Coordinates of C-alpha atoms in Angstrom, one line a residue:
Chain A
M1 CA 0.0 0.0 0.0
K2 CA 1.4 3.4 -1.1
K3 CA 0.8 6.6 0.8
V4 CA 2.0 10.2 0.7
L5 CA 3.8 10.6 4.0
T6 CA 6.4 12.8 5.7
G7 CA 9.7 11.4 6.9
N8 CA 8.4 11.5 10.5
F9 CA 5.3 9.5 9.6
A10 CA 7.5 7.0 7.7
A11 CA 9.6 6.5 10.8
A12 CA 6.6 6.0 13.1
Y13 CA 5.0 3.6 10.6
G14 CA 8.3 1.7 10.4
A15 CA 8.3 1.2 14.2
T16 CA 4.6 0.1 14.0
A17 CA 5.3 -2.4 11.2
A18 CA 8.2 -3.8 13.3
K19 CA 5.6 -4.5 16.0
V20 CA 7.7 -2.9 18.8
N21 CA 6.7 -3.7 22.4
V22 CA 7.8 -0.6 24.1
I23 CA 8.0 3.0 22.9
S24 CA 9.4 5.8 25.1
A25 CA 10.3 9.2 23.7
Y26 CA 10.2 12.9 24.6
P27 CA 8.9 15.4 22.0
I28 CA 11.3 17.9 20.4
T29 CA 11.0 19.9 17.2
P30 CA 11.3 18.6 14.5
Q31 CA 10.9 15.1 15.7
T32 CA 7.6 15.8 17.6
T33 CA 5.2 14.2 15.0
I34 CA 6.9 10.9 15.4
V35 CA 6.0 10.8 19.0
E36 CA 2.5 12.1 18.4
I37 CA 1.5 9.6 15.7
L38 CA 3.0 6.7 17.7
S39 CA 1.0 7.7 20.8
E40 CA -2.1 7.8 18.7
I41 CA -1.4 4.4 17.1
V42 CA -0.9 2.9 20.5
A43 CA -4.0 4.7 22.0
D44 CA -6.1 3.5 19.1
G45 CA -5.1 -0.1 19.8
E46 CA -3.5 -0.5 16.3
L47 CA -0.2 -1.5 18.0
N48 CA -0.1 -3.6 21.1
A49 CA 2.7 -1.7 22.8
E50 CA 3.5 0.2 26.0
F51 CA 3.9 3.9 25.3
V52 CA 5.8 5.2 28.3
K53 CA 5.7 9.0 28.9
V54 CA 8.8 10.5 30.4
E55 CA 10.1 13.8 31.6
S56 CA 13.3 13.9 29.5
E57 CA 15.2 12.2 26.7
H58 CA 17.6 10.8 29.2
S59 CA 14.7 9.0 30.8
A60 CA 13.3 7.9 27.5
L61 CA 16.5 6.0 26.6
A62 CA 16.8 4.7 30.2
C63 CA 13.2 3.3 29.8
C64 CA 14.1 1.6 26.4
I65 CA 17.3 0.2 28.0
G66 CA 15.3 -1.4 30.9
A67 CA 12.6 -2.7 28.6
Q68 CA 15.0 -4.1 26.0
A69 CA 17.0 -5.9 28.7
T70 CA 13.8 -7.9 29.5
G71 CA 13.6 -9.0 25.9
A72 CA 11.2 -6.4 24.6
R73 CA 11.7 -4.8 21.2
T74 CA 11.9 -1.0 21.7
F75 CA 11.9 2.3 19.8
T76 CA 12.7 5.9 20.6
A77 CA 13.2 9.0 18.6
T78 CA 14.8 12.4 19.3
S79 CA 16.7 15.3 17.8
S80 CA 19.7 17.6 18.5
Q81 CA 19.6 18.8 22.1
G82 CA 17.6 15.7 23.1
L83 CA 20.2 13.4 21.6
A84 CA 22.9 15.3 23.5
L85 CA 21.0 14.9 26.7
M86 CA 20.9 11.1 26.2
H87 CA 24.7 10.9 25.7
E88 CA 25.5 9.0 28.9
L89 CA 22.9 6.3 28.1
I90 CA 23.8 6.2 24.5
H91 CA 27.1 4.6 25.6
W92 CA 25.2 2.4 28.1
A93 CA 22.8 1.0 25.5
A94 CA 25.7 -0.1 23.2
R95 CA 27.9 -1.5 26.0
A96 CA 24.9 -3.4 27.4
R97 CA 24.6 -4.8 23.8
L98 CA 20.9 -3.9 23.6
P99 CA 19.6 -3.6 20.0
I100 CA 17.4 -0.5 20.6
I101 CA 16.4 1.4 17.4
M102 CA 16.4 5.2 17.6
V103 CA 15.4 7.7 14.9
N104 CA 17.2 11.0 15.2
V105 CA 16.0 14.0 13.2
N106 CA 19.3 15.7 12.3
R107 CA 19.0 19.3 13.8
A108 CA 21.7 21.8 14.5
M109 CA 23.0 22.2 18.1
A110 CA 22.4 25.5 19.9
P111 CA 23.3 28.3 20.2
G112 CA 22.3 30.0 17.9
W113 CA 19.0 28.4 18.5
S114 CA 18.1 26.4 15.4
I115 CA 15.6 23.8 14.5
W116 CA 17.1 23.2 11.0
A117 CA 19.1 20.4 9.4
D118 CA 22.7 19.7 10.5
A119 CA 24.4 16.4 11.2
T120 CA 26.6 17.6 14.1
D121 CA 24.2 16.1 16.7
S122 CA 24.6 12.5 15.4
I123 CA 28.3 12.8 14.5
S124 CA 28.9 13.8 18.1
Q125 CA 27.8 10.2 19.1
R126 CA 30.3 8.6 16.7
D127 CA 32.3 6.6 19.3
T128 CA 29.5 5.2 21.4
G129 CA 29.4 1.9 19.5
W130 CA 26.0 2.5 17.9
I131 CA 25.4 1.6 14.3
Q132 CA 24.8 4.9 12.6
M133 CA 23.1 5.5 9.2
Y134 CA 21.7 8.4 7.1
C135 CA 18.6 8.3 5.0
E136 CA 18.1 10.0 1.6
N137 CA 14.3 9.8 1.3
N138 CA 11.2 8.7 3.2
Q139 CA 11.0 5.2 1.6
E140 CA 14.5 4.7 2.9
V141 CA 13.4 5.8 6.4
F142 CA 10.6 3.3 6.5
D143 CA 12.7 0.5 5.0
T144 CA 15.7 1.2 7.3
V145 CA 13.7 1.1 10.5
L146 CA 12.4 -2.3 9.5
M147 CA 15.8 -3.6 8.4
S148 CA 17.6 -2.1 11.4
Y149 CA 15.7 -4.4 13.8
K150 CA 16.8 -7.4 11.8
I151 CA 20.4 -6.1 11.6
S152 CA 20.8 -5.0 15.2
E153 CA 19.0 -8.1 16.7
S154 CA 21.3 -10.4 14.7
E155 CA 23.2 -12.6 17.2
S156 CA 26.5 -11.6 15.7
V157 CA 25.7 -7.9 16.1
M158 CA 23.5 -7.1 19.1
L159 CA 24.2 -3.3 18.9
P160 CA 21.7 -0.4 18.9
A161 CA 21.2 1.6 15.8
L162 CA 20.8 5.4 15.2
I163 CA 18.8 6.2 12.0
N164 CA 19.2 9.8 10.9
L165 CA 17.0 11.9 8.7
D166 CA 17.4 15.6 7.8
A167 CA 15.3 18.1 9.7
F168 CA 12.4 19.4 7.4
F169 CA 14.1 18.2 4.2
L170 CA 12.8 14.7 5.3
S171 CA 11.0 15.1 8.6
H172 CA 8.4 17.5 7.2
T173 CA 8.6 16.6 3.5
S174 CA 5.7 14.5 2.0
Q175 CA 6.7 11.8 -0.5
V176 CA 5.2 8.6 -1.8
V177 CA 6.1 5.7 0.5
D178 CA 5.2 2.0 0.0
L179 CA 4.2 0.5 3.3
Y180 CA 4.0 -3.1 1.8
N181 CA 1.7 -5.6 3.4
E182 CA 1.8 -6.9 6.9
A183 CA 2.1 -10.6 6.0
R184 CA 5.3 -9.9 4.0
I185 CA 6.7 -7.7 6.8
D186 CA 6.1 -10.5 9.3
Q187 CA 7.8 -12.9 6.9
F188 CA 10.8 -10.6 6.8
L189 CA 11.0 -9.7 10.5
S190 CA 10.3 -12.4 13.2
K191 CA 9.8 -11.8 16.9
Y192 CA 12.6 -10.6 19.0
D193 CA 13.9 -13.4 21.2
P194 CA 17.3 -12.7 22.7
K195 CA 19.4 -15.5 24.2
I196 CA 20.2 -13.5 27.3
K197 CA 17.6 -11.3 29.1
L198 CA 16.3 -10.3 32.5
D199 CA 14.0 -12.9 33.7
V200 CA 12.4 -13.1 37.2
D201 CA 12.4 -16.9 36.9
D202 CA 16.1 -17.1 36.0
P203 CA 17.7 -14.2 37.9
H204 CA 20.9 -12.6 36.6
A205 CA 22.6 -9.2 37.2
F206 CA 23.9 -7.1 34.3
G207 CA 26.4 -4.2 34.2
A208 CA 28.4 -5.2 37.2
L209 CA 31.9 -3.8 38.1
T210 CA 34.2 -4.9 35.4
S211 CA 37.9 -5.1 36.3
P212 CA 40.8 -4.3 33.9
E213 CA 40.9 -8.1 33.5
H214 CA 37.7 -8.1 31.5
Y215 CA 36.7 -4.6 30.3
Y216 CA 39.2 -4.6 27.4
E217 CA 37.6 -7.7 25.9
F218 CA 34.1 -6.1 26.1
S219 CA 35.5 -3.4 23.9
Y220 CA 37.1 -5.9 21.6
K221 CA 33.8 -7.7 21.2
M222 CA 31.9 -4.4 20.4
H223 CA 34.3 -3.7 17.6
E224 CA 34.0 -7.2 16.4
A225 CA 30.2 -6.8 16.4
Q226 CA 30.5 -3.6 14.3
I227 CA 32.6 -5.4 11.8
N228 CA 30.1 -8.3 11.7
A229 CA 27.4 -5.7 11.0
I230 CA 29.0 -5.0 7.6
R231 CA 28.2 -8.5 6.5
V232 CA 24.8 -8.6 8.2
I233 CA 23.7 -5.2 6.7
K234 CA 24.5 -6.6 3.2
E235 CA 22.7 -9.9 3.8
V236 CA 19.6 -8.1 5.2
G237 CA 19.7 -5.5 2.4
Q238 CA 19.7 -8.4 -0.1
E239 CA 16.9 -10.3 1.6
F240 CA 14.8 -7.1 1.8
G241 CA 15.3 -6.7 -1.9
K242 CA 14.0 -10.2 -2.6
I243 CA 10.9 -9.7 -0.6
F244 CA 10.1 -6.0 -1.2
G245 CA 11.9 -5.2 -4.4
R246 CA 14.3 -2.6 -2.9
T247 CA 17.9 -3.8 -2.3
Y248 CA 20.1 -1.9 0.1
D249 CA 23.8 -1.8 0.9
L250 CA 26.2 0.3 3.1
T251 CA 26.9 2.6 0.2
E252 CA 25.1 3.4 -3.1
S253 CA 27.0 4.3 -6.2
Y254 CA 25.3 6.5 -8.7
R255 CA 27.0 6.8 -12.2
C256 CA 30.4 6.2 -10.6
D257 CA 31.7 3.4 -12.9
D258 CA 33.1 5.7 -15.5
A259 CA 33.2 8.9 -13.4
E260 CA 36.3 11.1 -13.5
L261 CA 35.0 13.1 -10.6
I262 CA 33.1 11.6 -7.7
L263 CA 31.1 13.5 -5.0
V264 CA 30.6 11.7 -1.7
S265 CA 27.7 12.6 0.5
Y266 CA 24.9 11.4 2.8
G267 CA 21.3 12.2 3.6
T268 CA 19.2 14.4 1.4
I269 CA 22.2 16.1 -0.1
A270 CA 23.1 12.8 -1.8
G271 CA 19.7 12.9 -3.6
T272 CA 20.1 16.5 -4.8
A273 CA 23.6 15.6 -5.9
K274 CA 22.2 12.8 -8.1
E275 CA 20.0 15.3 -9.8
A276 CA 22.9 17.7 -10.3
V277 CA 25.0 14.8 -11.7
D278 CA 22.4 14.1 -14.4
Q279 CA 22.4 17.8 -15.4
M280 CA 26.2 18.0 -15.4
R281 CA 26.5 14.8 -17.4
N282 CA 24.2 16.4 -20.1
S283 CA 26.8 19.1 -20.5
G284 CA 29.7 16.6 -20.8
I285 CA 31.1 16.6 -17.2
V286 CA 31.7 12.9 -16.3
V287 CA 30.7 13.0 -12.6
G288 CA 29.1 10.5 -10.2
V289 CA 27.8 10.3 -6.6
L290 CA 28.8 7.9 -3.9
K291 CA 26.1 8.0 -1.2
I292 CA 27.3 6.7 2.2
R293 CA 24.4 5.1 4.1
Y294 CA 26.4 3.8 7.0
F295 CA 28.8 6.0 9.0
R296 CA 29.3 3.2 11.6
P297 CA 30.3 0.6 10.7
F298 CA 32.3 2.5 8.1
P299 CA 32.2 0.7 4.7
T300 CA 36.0 1.1 4.1
E301 CA 36.4 -1.6 1.4
D302 CA 33.2 -0.6 -0.5
V303 CA 34.4 3.1 -0.5
I304 CA 37.9 2.2 -1.8
K305 CA 36.3 0.1 -4.6
A306 CA 33.7 2.7 -5.6
L307 CA 36.1 5.6 -5.6
H308 CA 38.8 3.8 -7.5
P309 CA 37.8 5.1 -11.0
A310 CA 37.8 8.7 -9.9
K311 CA 40.6 11.1 -10.8
K312 CA 39.4 13.5 -8.1
V313 CA 37.0 13.0 -5.1
G314 CA 34.9 15.7 -3.3
V315 CA 33.1 15.1 0.0
I316 CA 30.1 17.2 1.0
D317 CA 29.6 17.4 4.8
R318 CA 26.6 18.9 6.6
A319 CA 28.7 19.0 9.8
V320 CA 32.1 20.2 10.9
S321 CA 34.7 18.6 13.1
Y322 CA 35.9 22.0 14.5
G323 CA 39.7 22.4 14.2
Q324 CA 39.9 19.6 11.7
S325 CA 37.5 19.3 8.7
G326 CA 34.2 17.7 7.7
P327 CA 33.6 14.4 9.6
F328 CA 32.9 12.3 6.5
F329 CA 35.8 13.9 4.8
N330 CA 38.1 12.7 7.6
E331 CA 36.8 9.2 7.1
I332 CA 37.2 9.3 3.3
R333 CA 40.7 10.7 3.6
S334 CA 41.8 8.0 6.0
T335 CA 40.2 5.4 3.8
L336 CA 42.1 6.6 0.7
Y337 CA 45.4 6.9 2.6
H338 CA 47.1 4.6 0.2
E339 CA 45.8 6.3 -2.9
S340 CA 47.1 9.6 -4.4
T341 CA 43.6 10.8 -5.4
P342 CA 43.2 14.6 -4.9
L343 CA 40.5 15.2 -2.2
Y344 CA 38.2 18.2 -1.7
G345 CA 36.4 18.7 1.6
F346 CA 33.2 20.8 1.2
I347 CA 31.2 22.1 4.1
A348 CA 27.6 23.0 3.1
G349 CA 24.1 23.3 4.4
L350 CA 24.9 23.9 8.1
G351 CA 22.0 24.9 10.3
G352 CA 19.5 24.1 7.5
R353 CA 21.1 26.3 4.8
D354 CA 19.7 25.1 1.5
V355 CA 22.1 23.0 -0.7
S356 CA 20.9 23.5 -4.3
T357 CA 22.0 21.8 -7.5
H358 CA 23.6 25.1 -8.3
D359 CA 25.8 24.7 -5.2
I360 CA 26.8 21.2 -6.2
E361 CA 27.7 22.4 -9.7
N362 CA 29.8 25.1 -8.0
M363 CA 31.7 22.4 -6.0
V364 CA 32.4 20.4 -9.2
D365 CA 33.6 23.6 -10.8
I366 CA 36.1 24.0 -7.9
M367 CA 37.2 20.4 -8.3
Q368 CA 37.8 21.0 -12.0
N369 CA 39.8 24.2 -11.7
D370 CA 41.3 24.5 -8.2
P371 CA 44.0 22.5 -6.3
A372 CA 42.8 20.0 -3.7
Q373 CA 41.8 21.4 -0.3
D374 CA 40.7 19.8 2.9
L375 CA 38.2 22.5 3.9
I376 CA 36.2 24.6 1.5
W377 CA 33.2 26.5 3.0
I378 CA 30.5 26.7 0.3
G379 CA 28.4 29.9 0.4
V380 CA 29.9 31.3 3.6
K381 CA 29.2 35.1 3.8
N382 CA 30.0 38.1 5.9
V383 CA 32.7 36.5 8.0
D384 CA 35.3 39.2 7.7
Chain B
M1 CA 8.9 17.6 -13.4
V2 CA 6.6 20.5 -12.5
E3 CA 7.6 22.8 -9.6
I4 CA 5.1 24.9 -7.7
R5 CA 5.9 27.5 -5.1
F6 CA 3.3 28.7 -2.6
H7 CA 3.5 32.1 -0.9
G8 CA 1.2 32.9 1.9
R9 CA 1.1 34.1 5.5
G10 CA 1.0 32.0 8.7
G11 CA -2.6 30.9 9.2
Q12 CA -3.7 30.8 5.6
G13 CA -2.7 27.1 5.2
A14 CA 0.0 27.3 2.5
V15 CA 1.9 24.3 3.9
K16 CA -1.2 22.2 4.0
G17 CA -2.2 23.4 0.5
S18 CA 1.2 22.3 -0.9
D19 CA 0.7 18.8 0.7
I20 CA -2.9 18.4 -0.6
L21 CA -1.8 19.3 -4.1
A22 CA 0.9 16.6 -3.9
V23 CA -1.7 14.0 -2.7
A24 CA -4.0 15.0 -5.5
A25 CA -1.3 14.4 -8.1
F26 CA -0.3 11.1 -6.3
H27 CA -3.9 9.9 -6.9
E28 CA -3.3 10.5 -10.6
G29 CA -0.2 8.1 -10.4
K30 CA 2.5 10.8 -10.1
E31 CA 5.6 10.9 -8.0
V32 CA 5.3 13.9 -5.6
Q33 CA 7.1 15.9 -3.0
A34 CA 5.8 18.7 -0.8
F35 CA 7.5 20.6 2.0
P36 CA 7.6 23.9 3.8
F37 CA 10.3 26.4 4.4
F38 CA 9.7 26.6 8.1
G39 CA 10.5 30.0 9.2
V40 CA 9.0 31.8 12.1
E41 CA 5.9 29.9 13.1
R42 CA 3.4 32.6 13.8
R43 CA 0.2 34.1 12.3
G44 CA 0.8 36.7 9.6
A45 CA 4.5 35.9 8.9
P46 CA 5.4 35.1 5.3
V47 CA 5.3 31.4 4.6
T48 CA 6.8 29.6 1.6
A49 CA 5.9 26.0 0.7
F50 CA 6.9 23.8 -2.3
T51 CA 5.3 21.0 -4.4
R52 CA 7.1 18.9 -7.0
I53 CA 5.1 16.7 -9.4
S54 CA 6.9 14.3 -11.7
N55 CA 6.5 11.1 -13.7
E56 CA 9.8 9.8 -12.3
E57 CA 11.3 9.4 -8.9
I58 CA 12.0 12.8 -7.3
R59 CA 15.5 12.9 -5.8
I60 CA 16.1 16.6 -5.5
H61 CA 15.7 17.9 -1.9
C62 CA 16.4 21.6 -2.2
Y63 CA 14.1 24.6 -2.4
I64 CA 12.4 25.6 -5.6
Y65 CA 14.3 28.5 -7.3
D66 CA 12.8 28.3 -10.8
P67 CA 9.1 27.4 -10.4
D68 CA 6.7 26.6 -13.2
V69 CA 3.8 27.8 -11.1
L70 CA 3.4 30.4 -8.4
V71 CA 0.5 30.3 -6.0
I72 CA 0.0 33.5 -4.1
L73 CA -2.4 33.3 -1.2
D74 CA -2.0 36.9 0.0
P75 CA -1.5 39.6 -2.7
T76 CA 0.0 42.0 -0.2
L77 CA 3.1 39.8 -0.3
I78 CA 3.7 40.9 -3.9
C79 CA 5.3 44.1 -2.7
A80 CA 6.9 42.6 0.3
V81 CA 8.8 39.7 -1.2
P82 CA 10.4 39.2 -4.7
L83 CA 7.8 36.6 -5.5
S84 CA 8.2 36.1 -9.2
D85 CA 12.0 35.7 -8.9
G86 CA 13.1 32.7 -11.1
L87 CA 9.6 32.0 -12.5
K88 CA 10.1 30.2 -15.8
E89 CA 9.2 31.8 -19.1
N90 CA 5.4 31.5 -19.7
G91 CA 5.0 30.4 -16.1
K92 CA 1.7 30.6 -14.4
I93 CA 0.8 32.8 -11.4
I94 CA -2.4 32.2 -9.5
I95 CA -3.4 35.0 -7.1
N96 CA -6.1 35.1 -4.4
S97 CA -7.6 38.5 -5.3
M98 CA -10.9 40.1 -6.4
K99 CA -8.9 42.2 -8.9
E100 CA -8.5 41.3 -12.6
P101 CA -5.3 39.7 -13.7
S102 CA -4.4 42.7 -15.8
E103 CA -4.2 44.8 -12.6
F104 CA -1.1 42.9 -11.5
S105 CA 2.4 43.3 -13.1
F106 CA 5.4 41.2 -12.6
P107 CA 8.3 43.0 -14.3
D108 CA 10.8 40.2 -13.2
A109 CA 8.9 37.5 -15.0
K110 CA 9.0 36.6 -18.7
N111 CA 5.5 36.5 -20.2
P112 CA 3.8 35.2 -17.1
H113 CA 0.2 34.0 -17.3
V114 CA -1.7 35.6 -14.4
Y115 CA -5.0 34.2 -13.0
T116 CA -7.0 35.6 -10.2
A117 CA -9.7 34.1 -8.0
D118 CA -11.5 35.7 -5.1
C119 CA -10.7 32.8 -2.8
S120 CA -11.2 34.8 0.4
S121 CA -14.9 35.5 -0.5
I122 CA -15.4 31.9 -1.5
A123 CA -13.8 30.6 1.7
M124 CA -16.0 32.9 3.8
K125 CA -19.1 31.7 2.0
F126 CA -18.2 28.2 3.1
G127 CA -17.3 29.4 6.7
L128 CA -13.6 28.6 6.4
G129 CA -11.7 30.8 8.9
T130 CA -12.8 34.2 10.0
Q131 CA -13.6 37.5 8.2
E132 CA -10.2 38.9 9.3
S133 CA -8.3 35.7 8.3
P134 CA -10.0 33.3 6.0
I135 CA -8.4 29.9 5.4
I136 CA -8.1 29.7 1.7
N137 CA -5.6 26.9 1.0
T138 CA -8.2 24.4 -0.2
T139 CA -10.2 27.0 -2.1
I140 CA -7.2 28.2 -4.1
L141 CA -6.3 24.6 -5.1
G142 CA -9.5 24.6 -7.2
A143 CA -8.2 27.6 -9.0
V144 CA -4.8 26.0 -9.4
A145 CA -6.4 22.9 -10.9
K146 CA -8.3 25.0 -13.4
A147 CA -5.5 27.3 -14.4
T148 CA -2.7 24.7 -14.7
G149 CA -4.5 21.5 -15.6
L150 CA -1.9 19.7 -13.4
V151 CA -4.6 17.8 -11.5
K152 CA -8.3 17.1 -12.0
I153 CA -10.7 18.8 -9.6
E154 CA -11.9 15.3 -8.6
S155 CA -8.4 14.5 -7.4
V156 CA -8.2 17.7 -5.4
V157 CA -11.5 16.9 -3.7
K158 CA -10.3 13.4 -3.0
A159 CA -7.1 14.7 -1.4
I160 CA -9.0 17.3 0.7
R161 CA -11.2 14.5 2.0
E162 CA -8.1 12.5 2.9
R163 CA -6.1 15.3 4.5
I164 CA -8.8 17.6 6.1
P165 CA -10.4 15.8 9.0
T166 CA -12.8 18.7 10.1
R167 CA -15.1 20.8 8.0
T168 CA -14.2 18.5 5.1
E169 CA -17.1 19.1 2.8
P170 CA -17.1 22.9 3.0
N171 CA -13.4 22.8 2.1
A172 CA -14.2 20.5 -0.9
Q173 CA -17.1 22.6 -2.0
A174 CA -15.0 25.8 -1.8
A175 CA -12.4 24.2 -4.1
I176 CA -15.1 23.2 -6.6
E177 CA -16.5 26.7 -6.6
A178 CA -13.1 28.3 -7.2
F179 CA -12.5 25.8 -10.0
E180 CA -15.9 26.7 -11.6
Q181 CA -15.4 30.5 -11.2
L182 CA -12.0 30.8 -12.7
H183 CA -12.0 31.7 -16.4
V184 CA -9.0 30.5 -18.4

């Protein structure tokens, strides 16, 4: 069944289709409608779940952690300041190996107070051990929520996942979304049944004091699980394609095979870049786009392979690692350490500034005519 | 791909209007996209919203800079904002106004086709909003359907019934009346 939905509705319907048992979330612009629609769906009895109202995002994630530890499938959603407030528990959820799924609407951090798109909020959670991915459109939001439960709950992974969508450019944008049919979704995603859980009939304690004798191995295992996730994301993406007709991977190459110039990006900017690539190809510029879906685990081998044909590579970041460069740029540079490809690091769209096809053509123009640079601020004005 | 840009003021329903137009086109088998520029969320502030309609997948996610169609819910915006900036040659402009199209001039636009419909009066007739601030988003979609031929009026009505949960039929009837009144 197809419907015209915003990204927020697609996220809420994804959690509903996954038949989550417990939802706990605190509203924050521009995530609010995710919480609103889920509370209605639960209140109307369309989803047999507990909706737990809380007084903060920190409590929302704490609630999901407790519920997930008992073997419940959980969902939460937040944005920006709310994600930052969860930070302590974001580490906790991953180290406790609880496959919680959280949708984050990428919004700029304050001050200046902003409700608009910027990936700095999620990038700040890079080293927590969560799987972290970025969506280009609303169909991908719905599909990724569904796939994420299967990926995260895989025995060889057992890590939480953060699914990111751009504020307004997805959260409040209506697009056509195929919600499939329930029987096929149930065929794809079976009930969550973890091997280890809190059980009053079989008491265990979790999260005890961990001496230097053991903590190190916990961290080793978390990294191993992230690396395992690369294989699992691919397998689940293939299986999803067989059932629903849309196949997913950690990256998506668009017209890269013969490309002399390749632009790397994520989120909605990747979609706009595809459109710009078609326009530039019509005027003889041989350019392609590599969309990065997963930031963690980082798809190192796929990126090396996809970028191999390029004479030059440009990375578009909607975030800054202050004092260094764009966060995705840093990843691409370290991935291509053994190659001599000139790299261009573009910063664009911070705090919801629009990134148009014209801006992307401007970046390609810089790649064609200027020497490589790690940090190029697109459209910055009045800073002198 | 056809790109439509809505200009209104907070409270007139431009954002909802852009969404209903997308749903109407979806019912005719099109790929669609609708989204607002969310500025200051208060009554009276200028609001911009965007709709894209295409036969193919819509991948672009930026604002609309070169629209095919402009929908102006409040004619007082014409002096306040450079509305017709980027309008394509032979583009269409639909204005909520009791004036004649010839009374408007858009020196920035190349050969624009201007249409007017007195949506405020029609909306008031069907009790949509108040005398001071009529809600005209559904009404003007009837005029948009007639002036552009982008969607059938039946699809607009179907989309209104889907998206407007209260006072549904007056909204649908207002759209039909604007459709019938507009001369092309």
